[in-house]
Coordinates of C-alpha atoms and ligand atoms in Angstrom, one line a residue:
N275 CA 19.0 -3.7 -19.7
N276 CA 20.0 -0.1 -19.6
L277 CA 20.1 0.5 -15.9
D278 CA 22.9 2.5 -14.4
N279 CA 25.4 0.6 -12.3
Q280 CA 24.3 1.2 -8.7
M281 CA 24.5 0.3 -5.1
L282 CA 21.5 -0.3 -2.8
I283 CA 22.3 0.5 0.8
I284 CA 19.6 -1.0 3.1
F285 CA 19.4 0.5 6.6
G286 CA 17.8 -1.9 9.0
A287 CA 19.1 -4.8 7.0
S288 CA 18.9 -7.3 9.8
G289 CA 15.1 -6.7 10.1
D290 CA 12.2 -8.7 8.9
L291 CA 11.5 -6.7 5.8
T292 CA 14.9 -7.5 4.3
V293 CA 14.4 -11.2 4.5
R294 CA 10.7 -11.3 3.8
K295 CA 10.4 -8.8 0.9
L296 CA 13.6 -7.1 -0.3
I297 CA 15.9 -10.0 -0.8
P298 CA 13.3 -12.1 -2.5
A299 CA 12.4 -9.2 -4.8
L300 CA 16.0 -8.6 -5.6
Y301 CA 16.6 -12.3 -6.3
D302 CA 13.6 -12.3 -8.7
L303 CA 15.0 -9.2 -10.4
Y304 CA 18.3 -10.9 -10.7
T305 CA 16.9 -14.1 -12.3
G306 CA 14.7 -12.0 -14.6
N307 CA 17.9 -10.1 -15.8
F308 CA 16.5 -6.8 -14.6
L309 CA 19.5 -5.8 -12.5
P310 CA 22.2 -3.5 -13.9
E311 CA 25.5 -5.0 -15.0
N312 CA 27.2 -3.9 -11.8
F313 CA 25.1 -4.0 -8.8
V314 CA 25.9 -4.2 -5.1
V315 CA 23.7 -4.5 -2.0
L316 CA 25.2 -3.2 1.2
G317 CA 23.2 -4.2 4.3
V318 CA 23.6 -1.8 7.2
S319 CA 22.3 -2.3 10.8
R320 CA 23.3 -2.3 14.4
S321 CA 24.0 -6.0 14.6
N322 CA 27.6 -7.0 14.3
L323 CA 27.7 -9.4 11.2
S324 CA 30.3 -10.3 8.7
D325 CA 29.4 -10.3 5.0
E326 CA 29.2 -14.1 5.2
A327 CA 27.0 -14.0 8.3
F328 CA 24.7 -11.5 6.5
R329 CA 24.4 -13.8 3.5
E330 CA 23.7 -16.7 5.7
K331 CA 20.9 -14.8 7.4
V332 CA 19.1 -13.3 4.5
V333 CA 19.9 -15.8 1.8
Y334 CA 20.8 -19.3 2.9
S335 CA 18.5 -19.4 5.9
S336 CA 15.6 -17.9 4.0
D337 CA 12.8 -20.3 3.2
F338 CA 12.2 -18.4 -0.1
L339 CA 15.8 -18.8 -1.2
K340 CA 16.0 -22.4 0.0
E341 CA 13.2 -23.1 -2.4
R342 CA 15.1 -21.3 -5.2
I343 CA 18.2 -23.4 -4.6
E344 CA 16.0 -26.4 -5.3
K345 CA 14.6 -24.8 -8.4
D346 CA 17.5 -22.8 -9.9
G347 CA 20.5 -24.6 -8.4
K348 CA 23.0 -23.6 -5.8
E349 CA 25.3 -21.8 -8.2
K350 CA 22.7 -19.3 -9.2
V351 CA 21.8 -18.4 -5.7
E352 CA 25.4 -18.2 -4.7
S353 CA 26.2 -15.8 -7.5
F354 CA 23.3 -13.6 -6.2
A355 CA 24.5 -13.9 -2.6
N356 CA 28.0 -12.7 -3.7
M357 CA 26.5 -9.3 -4.6
L358 CA 25.5 -8.8 -0.9
F359 CA 27.7 -7.1 1.7
Y360 CA 27.3 -5.9 5.2
E361 CA 28.5 -3.1 7.5
D362 CA 27.5 -2.5 11.1
L363 CA 26.7 0.9 12.3
G364 CA 26.9 1.0 16.1
D365 CA 24.1 1.4 18.5
S366 CA 22.4 4.6 17.6
Y367 CA 22.6 5.0 13.9
D368 CA 24.4 8.3 14.4
T369 CA 28.0 7.2 14.7
D370 CA 30.4 5.5 12.3
F371 CA 29.1 7.2 9.2
E372 CA 32.6 7.9 8.2
K373 CA 33.3 4.2 8.4
L374 CA 30.2 3.5 6.3
S375 CA 31.2 6.1 3.8
N376 CA 34.6 4.5 3.4
R377 CA 33.0 1.1 2.9
I378 CA 30.7 2.5 0.2
A379 CA 33.6 4.1 -1.6
G380 CA 35.7 0.9 -1.5
L381 CA 32.8 -1.2 -3.0
D382 CA 32.2 1.6 -5.5
T383 CA 35.7 1.5 -6.8
K384 CA 35.8 -2.3 -6.8
F385 CA 32.6 -2.8 -8.7
K386 CA 32.6 0.4 -10.8
I387 CA 29.4 1.8 -9.4
N388 CA 29.9 5.4 -10.6
R389 CA 28.5 6.8 -7.3
N390 CA 24.9 6.0 -8.0
Y391 CA 23.3 5.1 -4.7
I392 CA 19.9 4.2 -3.3
F393 CA 19.6 4.4 0.4
Y394 CA 16.6 2.4 1.7
L395 CA 15.5 3.3 5.2
S396 CA 13.8 0.3 6.8
I397 CA 14.2 1.8 10.3
P398 CA 12.0 3.6 12.7
P399 CA 10.8 7.0 11.3
S400 CA 12.2 8.7 14.5
I401 CA 15.7 8.2 13.1
Y402 CA 15.1 9.1 9.4
E403 CA 16.3 12.6 9.8
V404 CA 19.4 11.7 11.7
V405 CA 20.4 9.2 9.1
A406 CA 19.6 11.7 6.3
K407 CA 21.8 14.3 8.1
N408 CA 24.7 11.9 8.5
L409 CA 24.5 10.8 4.9
A410 CA 24.6 14.5 3.9
D411 CA 27.6 15.2 6.3
Q412 CA 29.4 12.5 4.3
K413 CA 28.3 14.2 1.0
L414 CA 26.3 11.0 0.2
N415 CA 23.4 13.2 -0.9
D416 CA 25.5 15.0 -3.5
E417 CA 24.4 14.5 -7.1
S418 CA 27.2 16.3 -8.8
N419 CA 28.8 12.9 -9.3
G420 CA 26.3 10.1 -9.7
W421 CA 22.7 10.2 -8.6
K422 CA 21.5 9.6 -5.0
R423 CA 18.0 8.4 -4.0
L424 CA 16.4 7.8 -0.6
I425 CA 13.6 5.3 -0.2
V426 CA 11.6 5.6 3.0
E427 CA 9.3 2.9 4.4
K428 CA 6.0 3.4 6.2
P429 CA 4.8 4.6 8.6
F430 CA 5.3 8.0 7.2
G431 CA 4.4 9.9 10.3
Y432 CA 2.0 9.3 13.1
S433 CA -0.2 12.3 12.4
L434 CA -0.3 15.3 10.1
E435 CA 2.1 17.2 12.3
T436 CA 4.7 14.4 12.5
A437 CA 4.4 13.7 8.7
K438 CA 5.1 17.3 8.1
E439 CA 8.1 17.2 10.4
L440 CA 9.4 14.2 8.6
N441 CA 9.0 15.9 5.2
V442 CA 10.8 19.0 6.4
G443 CA 13.5 16.9 8.1
L444 CA 14.3 14.8 5.0
Q445 CA 14.0 17.8 2.7
K446 CA 16.7 19.6 4.6
Y447 CA 19.2 17.0 3.2
F448 CA 17.5 15.5 0.1
K449 CA 15.5 17.2 -2.6
E450 CA 11.9 16.0 -3.0
T451 CA 12.8 14.5 -6.4
Q452 CA 15.4 12.3 -4.6
I453 CA 12.9 11.0 -2.0
F454 CA 10.8 7.9 -2.7
R455 CA 8.1 7.2 -0.1
I456 CA 7.2 3.5 -0.6
D457 CA 3.6 2.3 -0.4
H458 CA 3.6 -1.3 -1.5
Y459 CA 0.0 -1.2 -2.6
L460 CA 1.0 1.1 -5.4
G461 CA 3.3 -1.7 -6.6
K462 CA 0.4 -4.1 -6.9
E463 CA -0.4 -4.9 -10.6
T464 CA -4.1 -4.6 -10.0
V465 CA -3.9 -1.2 -8.4
Q466 CA -1.9 0.1 -11.4
N467 CA -4.5 -1.5 -13.6
I468 CA -7.2 0.8 -12.2
L469 CA -5.4 3.6 -14.1
V470 CA -5.4 1.6 -17.3
T471 CA -9.1 0.4 -16.9
R472 CA -10.2 4.0 -16.4
F473 CA -8.0 5.8 -18.9
S474 CA -7.6 3.5 -21.8
N475 CA -11.2 2.4 -22.3
S476 CA -14.0 4.6 -23.6
I477 CA -16.6 2.4 -22.0
F478 CA -15.8 3.2 -18.4
E479 CA -14.6 6.8 -18.1
P480 CA -17.8 8.5 -19.4
L481 CA -19.7 6.8 -16.6
W482 CA -17.1 7.4 -13.9
N483 CA -18.9 10.2 -12.1
R484 CA -21.8 11.2 -9.9
N485 CA -24.3 10.9 -12.7
Y486 CA -23.9 7.2 -13.0
I487 CA -22.2 6.0 -9.9
R488 CA -24.3 5.6 -6.7
H489 CA -21.5 4.7 -4.3
I490 CA -18.1 3.2 -4.1
E491 CA -17.1 0.4 -1.7
I492 CA -13.6 -0.7 -0.8
T493 CA -12.9 -3.6 1.4
N494 CA -9.5 -4.7 2.7
A495 CA -9.8 -7.8 4.8
E496 CA -7.1 -9.9 6.4
S497 CA -7.7 -13.2 8.1
V498 CA -4.6 -13.0 10.2
G499 CA -4.4 -11.1 13.5
V500 CA -1.4 -8.9 14.5
E501 CA 1.1 -11.7 14.0
G502 CA 3.6 -10.9 16.7
R503 CA 3.6 -7.2 15.9
G504 CA 1.3 -6.3 18.8
G505 CA 3.8 -3.8 20.2
Y506 CA 3.9 -1.8 17.0
Y507 CA 0.2 -2.3 16.1
D508 CA -1.2 -1.2 19.5
K509 CA 0.3 2.3 19.0
S510 CA -0.8 2.3 15.4
G511 CA -4.2 0.7 14.7
A512 CA -5.9 0.0 11.4
L513 CA -6.4 3.6 10.5
R514 CA -2.7 4.4 10.6
D515 CA -1.5 0.9 9.5
M516 CA -3.6 0.5 6.4
F517 CA -6.1 3.3 5.8
Q518 CA -4.0 6.5 5.8
N519 CA -1.6 5.0 3.3
H520 CA -2.6 2.0 1.2
L521 CA -6.4 2.6 1.1
M522 CA -6.1 6.3 0.6
Q523 CA -3.8 5.6 -2.3
I524 CA -6.4 3.4 -3.9
V525 CA -9.1 6.0 -3.3
S526 CA -7.0 8.7 -5.0
I527 CA -6.5 6.5 -8.1
I528 CA -10.3 5.7 -8.2
A529 CA -11.2 9.3 -7.7
M530 CA -8.5 11.3 -9.7
E531 CA -9.2 13.3 -12.8
P532 CA -7.6 12.0 -16.1
P533 CA -3.9 13.2 -16.1
I534 CA -2.7 14.8 -19.3
N535 CA 0.0 12.2 -19.7
D536 CA 1.6 9.3 -17.7
S537 CA 4.5 11.2 -16.2
P538 CA 5.1 10.8 -12.5
E539 CA 4.3 14.4 -11.8
E540 CA 1.1 14.6 -13.8
I541 CA -0.3 11.4 -12.3
R542 CA 0.6 12.5 -8.8
N543 CA -0.7 16.1 -9.4
E544 CA -4.2 14.6 -10.1
K545 CA -4.0 12.1 -7.2
V546 CA -3.2 14.9 -4.8
K547 CA -6.0 17.0 -6.0
A548 CA -8.5 14.2 -5.3
L549 CA -7.1 13.8 -1.8
Q550 CA -7.3 17.5 -1.2
S551 CA -11.0 17.4 -2.1
L552 CA -11.8 14.9 0.7
R553 CA -14.5 16.4 2.9
I554 CA -12.8 16.7 6.3
M555 CA -15.0 15.6 9.1
N556 CA -14.6 17.9 12.0
D557 CA -17.7 17.9 14.2
E558 CA -18.4 15.1 16.7
K559 CA -21.9 14.3 15.2
T560 CA -20.4 13.7 11.7
L561 CA -17.6 11.6 13.1
F562 CA -20.0 9.6 15.2
E563 CA -22.2 8.9 12.3
N564 CA -19.6 8.1 9.7
T565 CA -16.9 6.2 11.4
I566 CA -16.9 2.8 13.1
K567 CA -14.0 1.2 15.0
G568 CA -13.8 -2.3 16.2
Q569 CA -11.5 -4.8 17.9
Y570 CA -11.4 -8.6 17.5
L571 CA -12.4 -10.8 20.4
S572 CA -11.3 -14.4 20.9
A573 CA -13.2 -17.1 19.1
V574 CA -12.9 -20.7 18.1
I575 CA -12.2 -21.0 14.4
G576 CA -12.0 -24.5 12.8
G577 CA -11.7 -26.1 16.2
N578 CA -8.8 -23.8 17.2
K579 CA -9.1 -21.1 19.8
V580 CA -7.9 -17.8 18.3
K581 CA -6.7 -15.1 20.7
G582 CA -8.6 -11.9 21.2
Y583 CA -6.6 -8.7 20.3
R584 CA -6.1 -7.7 24.0
E585 CA -4.5 -11.1 24.7
E586 CA -1.9 -10.6 22.0
E587 CA 1.7 -10.1 23.1
G588 CA 2.6 -6.4 23.3
V589 CA -1.0 -5.2 23.4
A590 CA -2.3 -3.4 26.5
A591 CA -4.9 -5.3 28.5
D592 CA -7.3 -2.4 28.2
S593 CA -6.4 -1.3 24.7
T594 CA -9.0 0.5 22.6
T595 CA -6.8 0.4 19.5
E596 CA -8.9 -0.5 16.4
T597 CA -8.3 -3.7 14.4
F598 CA -11.4 -2.8 12.3
A599 CA -12.1 0.6 10.8
A600 CA -15.0 1.5 8.5
I601 CA -15.4 5.1 7.2
K602 CA -18.0 6.7 5.1
F603 CA -16.9 9.9 3.4
F604 CA -17.3 12.2 0.5
I605 CA -15.1 13.9 -2.1
D606 CA -16.2 17.5 -2.7
N607 CA -15.5 18.1 -6.3
W608 CA -17.4 18.3 -9.6
R609 CA -17.1 14.6 -10.3
W610 CA -17.9 13.1 -7.0
K611 CA -20.2 15.6 -5.2
D612 CA -22.5 13.6 -2.8
V613 CA -21.3 10.1 -3.9
P614 CA -20.6 8.2 -0.7
F615 CA -17.3 6.2 -0.4
Y616 CA -17.4 3.3 2.1
V617 CA -14.0 2.0 3.0
R618 CA -13.2 -0.6 5.6
T619 CA -10.1 -2.5 6.6
A620 CA -9.6 -5.1 9.3
K621 CA -7.7 -8.0 10.7
R622 CA -9.2 -11.4 11.7
M623 CA -11.9 -11.3 9.0
P624 CA -13.2 -14.6 7.4
T625 CA -10.8 -14.3 4.5
K626 CA -8.0 -12.3 3.0
V627 CA -9.3 -10.1 0.2
T628 CA -9.0 -6.6 -1.2
E629 CA -11.5 -5.3 -3.7
V630 CA -13.1 -2.1 -5.0
V631 CA -16.7 -2.2 -6.0
I632 CA -18.1 0.5 -8.2
H633 CA -21.9 0.5 -7.7
F634 CA -23.7 2.1 -10.7
K635 CA -27.1 3.7 -10.4
S636 CA -30.2 1.9 -11.5
P637 CA -31.5 2.9 -14.9
H638 CA -33.5 6.0 -14.4
H639 CA -36.6 4.5 -16.0
Q640 CA -37.2 0.9 -15.2
I641 CA -39.5 -1.0 -17.4
F642 CA -38.7 -4.5 -16.1
N643 CA -39.0 -3.5 -12.5
E644 CA -41.6 -5.9 -11.3
Q645 CA -40.3 -9.0 -12.9
G646 CA -37.5 -10.8 -11.2
V647 CA -35.0 -10.6 -8.4
Y648 CA -32.3 -8.7 -10.2
D649 CA -31.4 -5.6 -8.2
N650 CA -30.9 -3.4 -11.3
D651 CA -27.4 -2.4 -10.2
N652 CA -24.5 -2.7 -12.5
K653 CA -21.3 -3.3 -10.5
L654 CA -17.7 -3.2 -11.5
I655 CA -15.6 -5.2 -9.1
I656 CA -11.9 -4.7 -9.2
R657 CA -10.3 -7.5 -7.3
I658 CA -6.9 -6.3 -6.1
Q659 CA -6.0 -9.6 -4.3
P660 CA -6.2 -12.6 -4.4
D661 CA -7.6 -13.9 -7.8
E662 CA -6.5 -10.6 -9.3
G663 CA -9.0 -9.5 -12.0
I664 CA -12.1 -7.6 -12.9
L665 CA -15.7 -8.6 -12.7
M666 CA -18.7 -6.8 -14.3
K667 CA -22.2 -7.6 -13.2
F668 CA -25.1 -6.8 -15.4
G669 CA -28.7 -7.8 -16.1
V670 CA -29.6 -10.4 -18.8
K671 CA -33.0 -11.7 -19.7
V672 CA -34.0 -15.0 -18.2
P673 CA -34.8 -17.3 -21.2
G674 CA -38.5 -18.0 -21.7
Q675 CA -41.7 -16.0 -21.4
G676 CA -41.9 -12.5 -20.1
F677 CA -39.0 -10.1 -19.4
N678 CA -37.4 -11.4 -16.2
V679 CA -34.0 -10.2 -15.6
E680 CA -31.2 -11.9 -13.7
S681 CA -27.6 -10.9 -12.9
A682 CA -24.8 -12.2 -15.1
N683 CA -21.1 -11.9 -14.7
M684 CA -18.4 -11.0 -17.2
D685 CA -15.0 -11.6 -15.8
F686 CA -11.3 -11.3 -16.5
Y687 CA -8.6 -13.0 -14.3
Y688 CA -4.9 -12.2 -14.7
S689 CA -4.2 -15.9 -14.3
S690 CA -5.9 -16.5 -17.7
L691 CA -3.2 -14.4 -19.5
D692 CA -0.3 -16.3 -21.1
D693 CA 2.1 -13.9 -19.4
G694 CA -0.1 -13.6 -16.4
D695 CA 2.8 -13.8 -13.9
I696 CA 2.3 -10.9 -11.6
M697 CA 5.5 -9.2 -10.4
D698 CA 5.7 -8.8 -6.7
A699 CA 5.0 -5.3 -5.5
Y700 CA 8.4 -4.8 -4.0
E701 CA 10.1 -6.1 -7.1
R702 CA 8.2 -3.6 -9.2
L703 CA 8.8 -0.7 -6.8
L704 CA 12.6 -1.4 -6.4
L705 CA 13.0 -1.6 -10.1
D706 CA 11.2 1.7 -10.6
A707 CA 13.4 3.4 -8.0
M708 CA 16.5 1.9 -9.7
Q709 CA 15.3 3.6 -12.9
G710 CA 14.4 6.8 -11.1
D711 CA 10.7 6.5 -11.8
A712 CA 8.7 7.9 -8.9
T713 CA 5.2 7.5 -10.4
L714 CA 4.4 4.7 -7.9
Y715 CA 5.8 6.4 -4.9
A716 CA 3.9 8.9 -2.7
R717 CA 4.8 12.5 -2.9
A718 CA 5.0 14.7 0.2
D719 CA 1.8 16.6 -0.6
E720 CA -0.2 13.4 -1.1
V721 CA 0.9 12.0 2.3
E722 CA 0.0 15.3 4.0
A723 CA -3.4 15.6 2.3
S724 CA -4.2 12.1 3.4
W725 CA -3.2 12.8 7.0
K726 CA -5.2 15.9 7.0
F727 CA -8.3 13.8 6.4
V728 CA -7.4 11.0 8.9
D729 CA -6.2 13.2 11.8
P730 CA -9.6 14.4 13.0
I731 CA -10.9 10.8 12.9
L732 CA -7.9 9.6 15.0
N733 CA -8.4 12.5 17.5
Y734 CA -12.1 11.8 17.8
W735 CA -11.5 8.1 18.4
A736 CA -8.8 8.9 21.0
T737 CA -10.7 11.5 23.0
S738 CA -14.5 11.3 22.6
K739 CA -16.8 9.3 24.9
T740 CA -19.0 8.7 21.9
A741 CA -16.3 6.9 20.0
I742 CA -17.0 3.3 21.1
T743 CA -14.7 0.4 20.3
H744 CA -17.1 -2.4 19.2
G745 CA -16.0 -5.9 19.7
Y746 CA -16.4 -8.5 17.0
S747 CA -15.6 -12.2 17.2
A748 CA -12.4 -13.2 15.3
G749 CA -13.5 -14.7 11.9
V750 CA -16.6 -12.6 11.2
W751 CA -17.0 -9.5 9.0
G752 CA -16.5 -7.0 11.8
P753 CA -19.0 -5.4 14.2
K754 CA -22.7 -5.3 13.3
N755 CA -22.8 -1.5 13.6
A756 CA -20.6 -1.3 10.5
D757 CA -23.7 -2.4 8.5
D758 CA -25.5 0.7 9.6
L759 CA -23.0 2.9 7.8
I760 CA -24.3 1.7 4.5
D761 CA -27.6 3.3 5.0
G762 CA -30.5 1.8 3.2
I763 CA -28.6 1.1 -0.1
E764 CA -27.3 -2.4 0.3
M765 CA -25.0 -4.3 2.7
W766 CA -21.3 -4.5 2.3
R767 CA -20.3 -7.1 -0.3
N768 CA -18.6 -9.8 1.7
P769 CA -16.7 -11.6 -1.1
C770 CA -16.4 -15.1 0.2
E771 CA -20.1 -15.5 1.1
Ligands
BG6_50 C1 1.3 -3.6 5.8 C2 0.6 -3.6 7.2 O1 1.6 -2.3 5.4 O2 0.4 -4.2 4.9 C3 0.2 -4.9 7.7 O3 1.5 -3.0 8.1 C4 -0.6 -5.6 6.6 O4 -0.5 -4.9 8.9 C5 0.0 -5.5 5.2 O5 -0.8 -7.0 7.0 C6 -0.9 -6.0 4.2 O6 -0.3 -6.1 3.0 P1 -0.8 -7.2 1.8 O7 0.1 -6.8 0.7 O8 -0.6 -8.5 2.4 O9 -2.2 -6.8 1.6

């Protein structure tokens, strides 16, 4: 491949993300021959580890790589592990940058890296700026000799104000074109496929507007609870954890206008315009009527008792943090005026599923109205995960006398393709950053436009007496009240029922 030789420097390398996502993604890139000829990973964190201890931790003790040793042989995994190095950085991430810089320079010379570096910040956002400043002090942002890129993980801010502060803080030291804000949903094959479905077929795009679409529904359900992340989650909640970033990214791709080409800036220009058209909900009545928050309660599922959210470690006993959020909203532009969007996300649902449902309007003159149970709605269901694919529901004649109509499905599953192997989101996104392609990374203005919409909801939920946290038993589709959001049209589509 034609990738520049480069070094990936991971801050927060002893954390969970490195073992669970980054190292497996890098290993798969390695075995797929996607990595540049000379490539080095330098893990950085506060823990005091040798290179060998780091390799032991992220490679040899990782369940993922243990499996790969079985499959690919020890030698292959070992040659991958030999690309990994480690440097500790003291307690506060603001000392020892000279030492770090020297280490980078040493590895650079040894492996002929040509000063092309990606810094991956998998650390709390509160220290992004200090790390960026220290890198700049060591001239590690300087592109006069080799390129420099900065990948930042979520959460990108806690509110509009903090997101803006983060943007300003990072942009003091790195140019916007050097900053890659990761949102792993953009790395999902099926999310990218929404663009292709819309803009490479003449059968969908002409209908993709208020004239033919009645409403749009997006569900993101997880069966797991907060999985030991109670401390983080209780300060965050579903709206910050999933909705502001991942789901708003999906909304922007569903709603955007056709870009003039597929360049990162053109695609992101259109996405940001869609987000800037979101109708901001400011008054209490609108917020009360269009937002529902819920929290899971303990339940017995399959004979096992599942803890309620408030019993989870790290969660306050009187927490009102939402583990379920359902929002109805509108996008005020020519294409979407008055088309409701219903979006929900939650933990401890009956199953793990993410899908977008485009509900088309009924034909404006119905001649078969009386005859049959078919609901006259065409639906396009974009299954983001699992069973990645697309399903189209339409009416066909029931064989026999009369004109009875029933619903038929036309479907496509990625698994049916010969080369249907789906690249993991992190693998795709890391590869894009290595190539300098920011299309699937969030730009500063996108992040801010999304926060601008989410902020009033968060404030309302945090301060108003009318913002009730509804309980729902673990393992059901959220609080009953969420059904009232979908007023009179239809219920939510609950995919496993
Ligand atoms: C993360 C959230 O960003 O996305 C988690 O912090 C959530 O709470 C996860 O579980 C879901 O990702 P995926 O790819 O499993 O849908």
